[in-house]
Tab-separated table of C-alpha atoms in Angstrom:
chain	number	residue	atom	x	y	z
W	1	MET	CA	81.742	98.649	75.691
W	2	SER	CA	83.984	96.015	74.294
W	3	LYS	CA	86.079	97.062	71.587
W	4	SER	CA	85.093	94.357	68.958
W	5	ASN	CA	81.712	95.833	69.429
W	6	GLU	CA	82.644	99.161	68.046
W	7	LYS	CA	84.851	97.829	65.158
W	8	MET	CA	82.287	95.370	63.410
W	9	ALA	CA	78.942	97.043	63.489
W	10	ASP	CA	76.946	94.246	61.956
W	11	GLU	CA	78.449	91.426	64.232
W	12	LYS	CA	76.317	90.442	67.042
W	13	PRO	CA	77.014	92.522	70.446
W	14	GLU	CA	79.365	90.141	72.849
W	15	VAL	CA	77.189	88.229	75.413
W	16	ILE	CA	77.237	89.262	78.637
W	17	LYS	CA	77.253	86.894	81.241
W	18	VAL	CA	76.744	87.506	84.861
W	19	ASN	CA	76.225	85.542	88.167
W	20	LYS	CA	72.530	86.315	88.670
W	21	TRP	CA	72.875	86.259	92.334
W	22	ASP	CA	75.221	89.202	92.894
W	23	ALA	CA	73.383	92.056	92.945
W	24	SER	CA	75.776	94.864	92.393
W	25	VAL	CA	77.041	92.584	89.294
W	26	VAL	CA	73.457	92.582	87.756
W	27	LYS	CA	73.232	96.155	88.096
W	28	ASN	CA	76.337	97.060	86.445
W	29	ALA	CA	75.710	94.667	83.710
W	30	LEU	CA	72.258	96.348	83.099
W	31	ASP	CA	73.924	99.507	83.065
W	32	ASP	CA	76.419	98.359	80.744
W	33	GLY	CA	73.845	96.966	78.623
W	34	VAL	CA	71.716	100.194	78.384
W	35	LYS	CA	74.724	102.272	77.732
W	36	GLU	CA	75.472	99.934	74.915
W	37	MET	CA	72.283	100.576	73.553
W	38	LEU	CA	72.484	104.312	73.627
W	39	ILE	CA	75.728	104.802	72.662
W	40	SER	CA	76.377	101.936	69.833
W	41	LYS	CA	72.679	101.702	68.412
W	42	ARG	CA	72.170	105.290	68.593
W	43	GLY	CA	75.279	106.918	68.250
W	44	PHE	CA	75.186	109.106	71.170
W	45	GLU	CA	78.485	110.597	72.012
W	46	GLU	CA	79.620	109.634	75.976
W	47	ASP	CA	80.357	112.909	77.954
W	48	TYR	CA	83.103	111.932	80.415
W	49	THR	CA	83.433	115.060	82.430
W	50	LEU	CA	81.085	113.785	85.440
W	51	ILE	CA	83.503	110.607	85.780
W	52	ASP	CA	86.749	112.616	84.909
W	53	ARG	CA	85.815	115.140	88.175
W	54	ARG	CA	85.545	111.969	90.105
W	55	LEU	CA	88.636	110.561	88.949
W	56	TRP	CA	90.745	113.795	89.588
W	57	ILE	CA	89.435	114.052	93.145
W	58	CYS	CA	90.775	110.261	93.591
W	59	SER	CA	93.995	110.901	91.934
W	60	ILE	CA	94.971	114.018	93.941
W	61	ALA	CA	94.037	112.475	97.362
W	62	VAL	CA	96.271	109.256	96.512
W	63	GLY	CA	98.927	111.774	95.141
W	64	VAL	CA	98.867	113.802	98.655
W	65	ALA	CA	99.140	110.194	100.568
W	66	MET	CA	102.032	109.088	98.426
W	67	PHE	CA	103.831	112.731	98.829
W	68	ALA	CA	103.030	112.230	102.766
W	69	LEU	CA	104.760	109.020	102.644
W	70	VAL	CA	107.804	109.710	100.532
W	71	TRP	CA	108.482	112.949	102.501
W	72	ASP	CA	107.961	111.136	105.947
W	73	TYR	CA	110.861	108.512	104.612
W	74	LEU	CA	113.174	111.144	103.793
W	75	HIS	CA	112.765	113.081	106.883
W	76	PRO	CA	111.923	110.919	109.503
W	77	PHE	CA	109.222	111.584	111.957
W	78	PRO	CA	109.665	114.489	114.270
W	79	ALA	CA	111.109	116.656	111.408
W	80	SER	CA	108.353	115.846	109.215
W	81	ARG	CA	105.216	116.990	111.670
W	82	PRO	CA	104.046	119.836	109.957
W	83	ILE	CA	103.974	118.452	106.535
W	84	LEU	CA	102.205	115.372	107.721
W	85	ILE	CA	99.554	117.252	109.464
W	86	GLY	CA	98.855	119.025	106.099
W	87	CYS	CA	98.452	116.168	104.266
W	88	VAL	CA	96.451	114.153	106.568
W	89	GLY	CA	94.107	116.835	106.678
W	90	GLY	CA	94.122	117.590	102.987
W	91	TYR	CA	93.636	113.891	102.686
W	92	PHE	CA	90.384	113.573	104.590
W	93	PHE	CA	88.930	116.908	103.338
W	94	LEU	CA	89.348	115.259	99.837
W	95	MET	CA	87.585	112.508	100.975
W	96	GLY	CA	84.912	114.381	102.386
W	97	VAL	CA	84.567	116.071	98.986
W	98	LEU	CA	84.672	113.047	96.915
W	99	THR	CA	81.684	111.729	99.270
W	100	LEU	CA	79.690	114.849	98.772
W	101	TYR	CA	80.537	114.904	94.986
W	102	THR	CA	79.275	111.189	94.466
W	103	THR	CA	76.352	111.559	96.919
W	104	TYR	CA	74.865	114.804	95.760
W	105	PHE	CA	76.293	115.543	92.348
W	106	GLU	CA	76.366	112.057	90.657
W	107	LYS	CA	73.438	110.184	91.933
W	108	GLY	CA	73.670	107.011	90.527
W	109	THR	CA	74.222	108.582	86.920
W	110	PHE	CA	76.381	106.246	84.991
W	111	LEU	CA	75.559	108.001	81.554
W	112	VAL	CA	75.829	111.418	80.060
W	113	ALA	CA	76.099	111.749	76.686
W	114	GLN	CA	75.329	114.411	73.823
W	115	GLU	CA	73.180	113.514	70.764
W	116	ARG	CA	74.439	115.618	67.903
W	117	ASP	CA	71.760	116.656	65.447
W	118	PRO	CA	72.869	114.721	62.082
W	119	ALA	CA	71.664	117.966	60.052
W	120	GLY	CA	73.762	120.243	62.124
W	121	LEU	CA	71.087	122.785	62.411
W	122	ASP	CA	69.674	122.473	66.275
W	123	SER	CA	72.372	122.306	68.792
W	124	ALA	CA	73.136	118.908	70.873
W	125	CYS	CA	70.785	117.641	73.275
W	126	ARG	CA	72.205	116.002	76.704
W	127	TRP	CA	71.011	112.972	77.759
W	128	GLU	CA	71.470	111.535	81.337
W	129	ALA	CA	70.745	108.205	82.333
W	130	SER	CA	70.884	107.123	86.074
W	131	SER	CA	69.855	103.783	87.837
W	132	HIS	CA	68.744	102.519	90.980
W	133	MET	CA	68.631	99.147	92.617
W	134	GLU	CA	67.661	98.436	96.166
W	135	LYS	CA	69.812	96.123	98.277
W	136	PHE	CA	67.833	93.138	98.197
W	137	ASP	CA	65.275	93.991	95.842
W	138	ASP	CA	64.990	92.615	92.304
W	139	MET	CA	63.456	96.167	90.788
W	140	TYR	CA	65.693	98.039	88.652
W	141	GLN	CA	64.632	101.668	87.942
W	142	LEU	CA	66.152	103.248	85.130
W	143	VAL	CA	65.806	107.256	84.958
W	144	LEU	CA	66.288	108.793	81.387
W	145	THR	CA	66.685	112.729	81.664
W	146	VAL	CA	67.034	114.685	78.478
W	147	CYS	CA	67.996	118.398	78.356
W	148	ASP	CA	67.171	119.989	74.968
W	149	GLY	CA	69.982	122.051	73.507
W	150	GLU	CA	67.692	125.144	72.310
W	151	ASN	CA	65.522	125.876	74.973
W	152	GLN	CA	67.489	124.359	77.935
W	153	LYS	CA	64.081	122.246	78.960
W	154	SER	CA	64.428	119.152	80.507
W	155	ARG	CA	62.238	116.234	80.367
W	156	THR	CA	62.418	112.778	82.571
W	157	ASP	CA	61.166	109.393	82.097
W	158	SER	CA	61.823	106.394	83.760
W	159	PHE	CA	60.821	102.637	84.011
W	160	ASN	CA	60.644	100.311	87.138
W	161	ARG	CA	61.145	96.831	86.164
W	162	SER	CA	62.118	93.665	87.687
W	163	CYS	CA	65.778	92.730	86.604
W	164	GLY	CA	64.431	89.329	86.034
W	165	GLU	CA	62.843	90.792	82.932
W	166	PHE	CA	66.328	91.408	81.021
W	167	ILE	CA	68.310	88.496	82.542
W	168	ASP	CA	67.620	84.907	81.625
W	169	GLU	CA	67.939	81.982	83.889
W	170	ASN	CA	72.035	81.292	82.850
W	171	GLY	CA	72.564	85.004	83.686
W	172	VAL	CA	72.771	85.922	80.073
W	173	VAL	CA	71.611	89.932	79.504
W	174	CYS	CA	69.286	89.555	76.913
W	175	LEU	CA	70.132	92.911	74.939
W	176	ASP	CA	67.307	93.260	72.795
W	177	LEU	CA	64.663	93.218	75.875
W	178	VAL	CA	67.020	95.937	77.207
W	179	ASP	CA	66.776	97.913	73.931
W	180	SER	CA	63.084	97.633	73.726
W	181	ALA	CA	62.666	98.894	76.934
W	182	VAL	CA	65.295	101.965	76.578
W	183	ASP	CA	63.646	102.306	72.891
W	184	LYS	CA	60.137	102.945	74.641
W	185	LEU	CA	61.850	105.781	76.821
W	186	VAL	CA	63.592	107.103	74.479
W	187	ARG	CA	60.892	107.417	71.943
W	188	SER	CA	58.590	109.118	74.909
W	189	LEU	CA	61.011	111.626	75.437
W	190	GLU	CA	61.889	112.330	71.843
W	191	SER	CA	58.391	112.879	70.604
W	192	GLY	CA	57.944	115.494	73.759
W	193	LYS	CA	60.760	117.275	72.219
W	194	LYS	CA	59.007	117.512	68.884
W	195	ASP	CA	56.073	118.911	70.550
W	196	SER	CA	57.381	121.630	72.583
K	1	MET	CA	82.600	82.121	90.096
K	2	MET	CA	86.046	82.828	89.301
K	3	ASN	CA	85.336	83.150	85.861
K	4	SER	CA	82.442	85.604	86.308
K	5	MET	CA	84.760	87.995	88.177
K	6	PHE	CA	87.390	88.011	85.317
K	7	ASP	CA	84.431	88.735	82.919
K	8	ASP	CA	83.498	91.569	84.705
K	9	LEU	CA	87.068	93.060	84.611
K	10	LYS	CA	87.347	91.990	80.756
K	11	ARG	CA	84.151	94.502	80.252
K	12	MET	CA	85.554	97.736	81.766
K	13	ASP	CA	86.895	100.476	79.977
K	14	LYS	CA	89.706	102.549	80.332
K	15	ARG	CA	88.306	104.668	82.745
K	16	GLN	CA	86.791	101.932	85.020
K	17	VAL	CA	89.972	100.111	85.149
K	18	LEU	CA	91.849	103.540	86.210
K	19	TYR	CA	88.620	103.780	88.956
K	20	GLN	CA	89.458	100.338	90.301
K	21	VAL	CA	93.148	101.092	90.474
K	22	LEU	CA	92.614	104.438	92.271
K	23	SER	CA	89.782	102.597	94.583
K	24	PHE	CA	92.899	100.423	95.714
K	25	GLY	CA	95.127	103.264	96.323
K	26	MET	CA	92.517	104.867	98.276
K	27	ILE	CA	92.214	102.262	100.665
K	28	VAL	CA	96.007	101.845	100.954
K	29	SER	CA	96.034	105.780	101.136
K	30	SER	CA	93.524	105.776	103.980
K	31	ALA	CA	95.323	103.273	106.132
K	32	LEU	CA	98.394	105.221	105.855
K	33	MET	CA	96.878	108.433	106.430
K	34	ILE	CA	94.998	107.147	109.307
K	35	TRP	CA	98.303	105.933	110.760
K	36	LYS	CA	100.161	109.283	110.085
K	37	GLY	CA	97.571	110.908	111.721
K	38	LEU	CA	98.103	108.706	114.688
K	39	MET	CA	101.828	109.377	114.849
K	40	VAL	CA	101.252	113.442	114.573
K	41	GLY	CA	98.461	113.122	117.363
K	42	THR	CA	100.194	110.879	119.672
K	43	GLY	CA	103.715	112.256	119.044
K	44	SER	CA	105.199	108.819	118.837
K	45	GLU	CA	106.812	107.437	115.533
K	46	SER	CA	104.995	104.149	116.417
K	47	PRO	CA	101.552	104.531	118.081
K	48	ILE	CA	100.679	100.922	118.213
K	49	VAL	CA	102.982	98.280	118.955
K	50	VAL	CA	102.438	94.410	119.446
K	51	VAL	CA	104.107	92.660	122.571
K	52	LEU	CA	106.730	90.353	121.183
K	53	SER	CA	107.832	88.574	124.354
K	54	GLY	CA	106.415	87.110	127.574
K	55	SER	CA	108.980	89.553	129.601
K	56	MET	CA	106.138	91.661	130.933
K	57	GLU	CA	104.001	88.845	132.188
K	58	PRO	CA	101.412	88.689	133.891
K	59	ALA	CA	100.658	92.424	132.764
K	60	PHE	CA	101.362	91.817	129.302
K	61	HIS	CA	101.287	88.897	127.238
K	62	ARG	CA	102.875	87.934	123.752
K	63	GLY	CA	100.620	89.096	121.234
K	64	ASP	CA	98.695	91.969	123.407
K	65	LEU	CA	98.462	95.376	121.346
K	66	LEU	CA	99.349	98.496	122.989
K	67	PHE	CA	98.417	102.137	122.549
K	68	LEU	CA	101.313	104.760	123.200
K	69	THR	CA	101.844	108.238	123.587
K	70	ASN	CA	105.169	110.331	123.442
K	71	TYR	CA	104.450	114.024	124.501
K	72	GLU	CA	107.191	116.481	125.302
K	73	GLN	CA	105.720	117.462	128.857
K	74	GLU	CA	105.341	114.156	130.083
K	75	ASP	CA	108.027	112.566	132.474
K	76	ILE	CA	109.528	109.268	132.864
K	77	ARG	CA	108.779	108.493	136.640
K	78	VAL	CA	109.555	104.944	138.090
K	79	GLY	CA	107.193	101.953	137.724
K	80	GLU	CA	106.005	103.324	134.404
K	81	ILE	CA	105.770	101.180	131.208
K	82	VAL	CA	107.738	102.725	128.550
K	83	VAL	CA	108.594	101.408	124.946
K	84	PHE	CA	111.937	102.152	123.601
K	85	LYS	CA	114.378	101.076	120.833
K	86	VAL	CA	118.035	100.213	121.385
K	87	GLU	CA	120.291	102.337	119.094
K	88	GLY	CA	121.164	100.462	116.038
K	89	ARG	CA	118.167	97.702	116.393
K	90	ASP	CA	114.669	98.123	115.167
K	91	ILE	CA	112.518	96.092	117.488
K	92	PRO	CA	111.008	97.802	120.168
K	93	ILE	CA	110.816	96.639	123.682
K	94	VAL	CA	108.247	96.982	126.407
K	95	HIS	CA	109.485	97.092	129.871
K	96	ARG	CA	109.153	98.803	132.942
K	97	VAL	CA	111.268	101.924	134.490
K	98	LEU	CA	113.218	100.949	137.582
K	99	LYS	CA	115.675	103.835	138.098
K	100	VAL	CA	115.647	107.274	136.935
K	101	HIS	CA	118.439	110.097	137.327
K	102	GLU	CA	117.648	113.716	136.663
K	103	GLN	CA	119.971	116.506	135.851
K	104	ASP	CA	119.086	120.010	136.858
K	105	ASP	CA	118.588	121.017	133.193
K	106	GLY	CA	115.941	118.212	132.886
K	107	SER	CA	118.074	115.756	130.800
K	108	ILE	CA	117.043	112.008	132.194
K	109	LYS	CA	118.728	108.698	132.339
K	110	PHE	CA	116.727	105.662	133.499
K	111	LEU	CA	117.065	102.112	133.758
K	112	THR	CA	114.602	99.092	132.658
K	113	LYS	CA	113.670	95.784	133.775
K	114	GLY	CA	110.845	93.454	132.467
K	115	ASP	CA	108.442	92.154	134.904
K	116	ASN	CA	109.156	88.884	134.118
K	117	ASN	CA	112.991	88.810	133.750
K	118	SER	CA	115.206	88.273	136.660
K	119	VAL	CA	117.695	90.964	135.606
K	120	ASP	CA	117.877	94.417	134.560
K	121	ASP	CA	117.893	95.307	130.770
K	122	ARG	CA	121.643	96.201	130.527
K	123	GLY	CA	122.195	93.049	128.737
K	124	LEU	CA	119.983	94.419	126.298
K	125	TYR	CA	121.410	97.821	125.655
K	126	ALA	CA	124.175	98.587	123.102
K	127	PRO	CA	127.614	97.555	124.348
K	128	GLY	CA	129.104	100.086	126.967
K	129	GLN	CA	125.662	101.621	127.308
K	130	ASN	CA	124.216	101.551	130.872
K	131	TRP	CA	121.241	104.145	130.749
K	132	LEU	CA	118.548	105.175	128.445
K	133	ALA	CA	117.989	108.542	127.443
K	134	LYS	CA	114.471	110.511	126.224
K	135	LYS	CA	115.284	109.964	122.654
K	136	ASP	CA	115.429	105.981	122.757
K	137	VAL	CA	111.688	106.092	124.114
K	138	VAL	CA	108.960	105.495	121.424
K	139	GLY	CA	106.392	106.097	123.694
K	140	ARG	CA	104.522	105.332	127.204
K	141	ALA	CA	101.722	102.517	127.301
K	142	ARG	CA	98.328	104.238	127.621
K	143	GLY	CA	96.072	101.447	127.139
K	144	PHE	CA	96.137	97.915	125.516
K	145	LEU	CA	94.019	95.022	123.580
K	146	PRO	CA	94.743	91.720	124.425
K	147	TYR	CA	95.681	88.972	122.011
K	148	VAL	CA	94.719	91.267	118.732
K	149	GLY	CA	98.301	91.508	118.025
K	150	ILE	CA	98.908	87.674	117.467
K	151	VAL	CA	97.943	88.060	113.638
K	152	THR	CA	101.048	90.775	113.261
K	153	ILE	CA	103.311	88.165	115.078
K	154	LEU	CA	102.158	85.308	112.522
K	155	MET	CA	102.315	87.573	109.580
K	156	ASN	CA	106.020	88.370	110.615
K	157	GLU	CA	107.013	84.648	111.192
K	158	TYR	CA	105.290	83.404	107.979
K	159	PRO	CA	105.955	85.876	105.354
K	160	LYS	CA	104.343	84.153	102.890
K	161	PHE	CA	101.122	84.059	104.860
K	162	LYS	CA	101.129	87.856	104.626
K	163	TYR	CA	102.032	88.002	100.850
K	164	CYS	CA	99.153	85.552	100.214
K	165	VAL	CA	96.504	87.726	102.273
K	166	LEU	CA	97.275	90.929	100.927
K	167	ALA	CA	97.314	89.500	97.432
K	168	CYS	CA	94.149	88.270	97.854
K	169	LEU	CA	92.671	91.377	99.323
K	170	GLY	CA	94.413	93.309	96.389
K	171	ILE	CA	93.191	91.440	93.590
K	172	TYR	CA	89.505	91.404	95.532
K	173	VAL	CA	89.276	95.005	95.521
K	174	LEU	CA	90.680	95.465	91.883
K	175	ILE	CA	88.211	93.476	90.354
K	176	HIS	CA	85.122	93.996	92.294
K	177	ARG	CA	83.143	96.739	90.538
K	178	GLU	CA	81.226	99.094	93.323
């Protein structure tokens, strides 16, 4: 998360203080906390492809719009008609693609990470974390999925807890409480891994 | 609350900042593309205009929003309300067609007058110009919304207000994480 975290491992993580009444801020803060626990504490490597694809779709859409703006400025309206039709059509098509992508592909996933085997023997496991919080509900559901590098099997586990269990009265996210909950999930998935 | 907004921003990494900027860009682009789409759909270079003066009362008042179309096949007939721009000036004028002269080849010259004005528009045309041609037409009025355009008039008369509103909207979008 913050750069000072990664540099000094023994320094206490930066305190995340949020406005506890703002639901989206709370969910984002909890997501950040979980990400912090998985990445810096356990040394998973974050895989950015999912986010990067979304960024690319957005960038291309904005690029198309800017191109239409510049072209129309250089060749005033009636002349620029065909280009404008193409750009408008293209832009809304990309918007549709983006919506489909975020709804069906991403589905609340905020972290994809690789766990590399320190011994270098097994191939990496892919961990995916996604979270969900209903609009006016305080229940925060975290779903953790691990996909084994070797046999490609995936196991899922989740917890559904009130966000009040992780955030104290002042709006400070208690990372140690987040850690213990995430830890339980990770252990249950890892033990399943060793069995199969 | 102000502090918590900036805290959220400080915790964002590179990709999230980029996504916030792109979200802002996409909102601007969506508005732009809708406008260009309307331009293409109606054939007019300014498909939505605001009535700026009271020269068309009681039909249109200052601040009314007008929806225009400008199709090639549409003929300009006496009694229709057209929006036109005088050559060299940027302000669109909304008035009614008074007289129309048609040539054999289909070219038209016409004269306009505001309902609430006592004289025709020859005083508004360029020096030496007595008639308007089809190329001056921005579009014909097809529909209107009363009073909605007052916001546009306010923003043009008080530019600081406009910049203030736009800045606040921009900052809110950039900082707020979805």
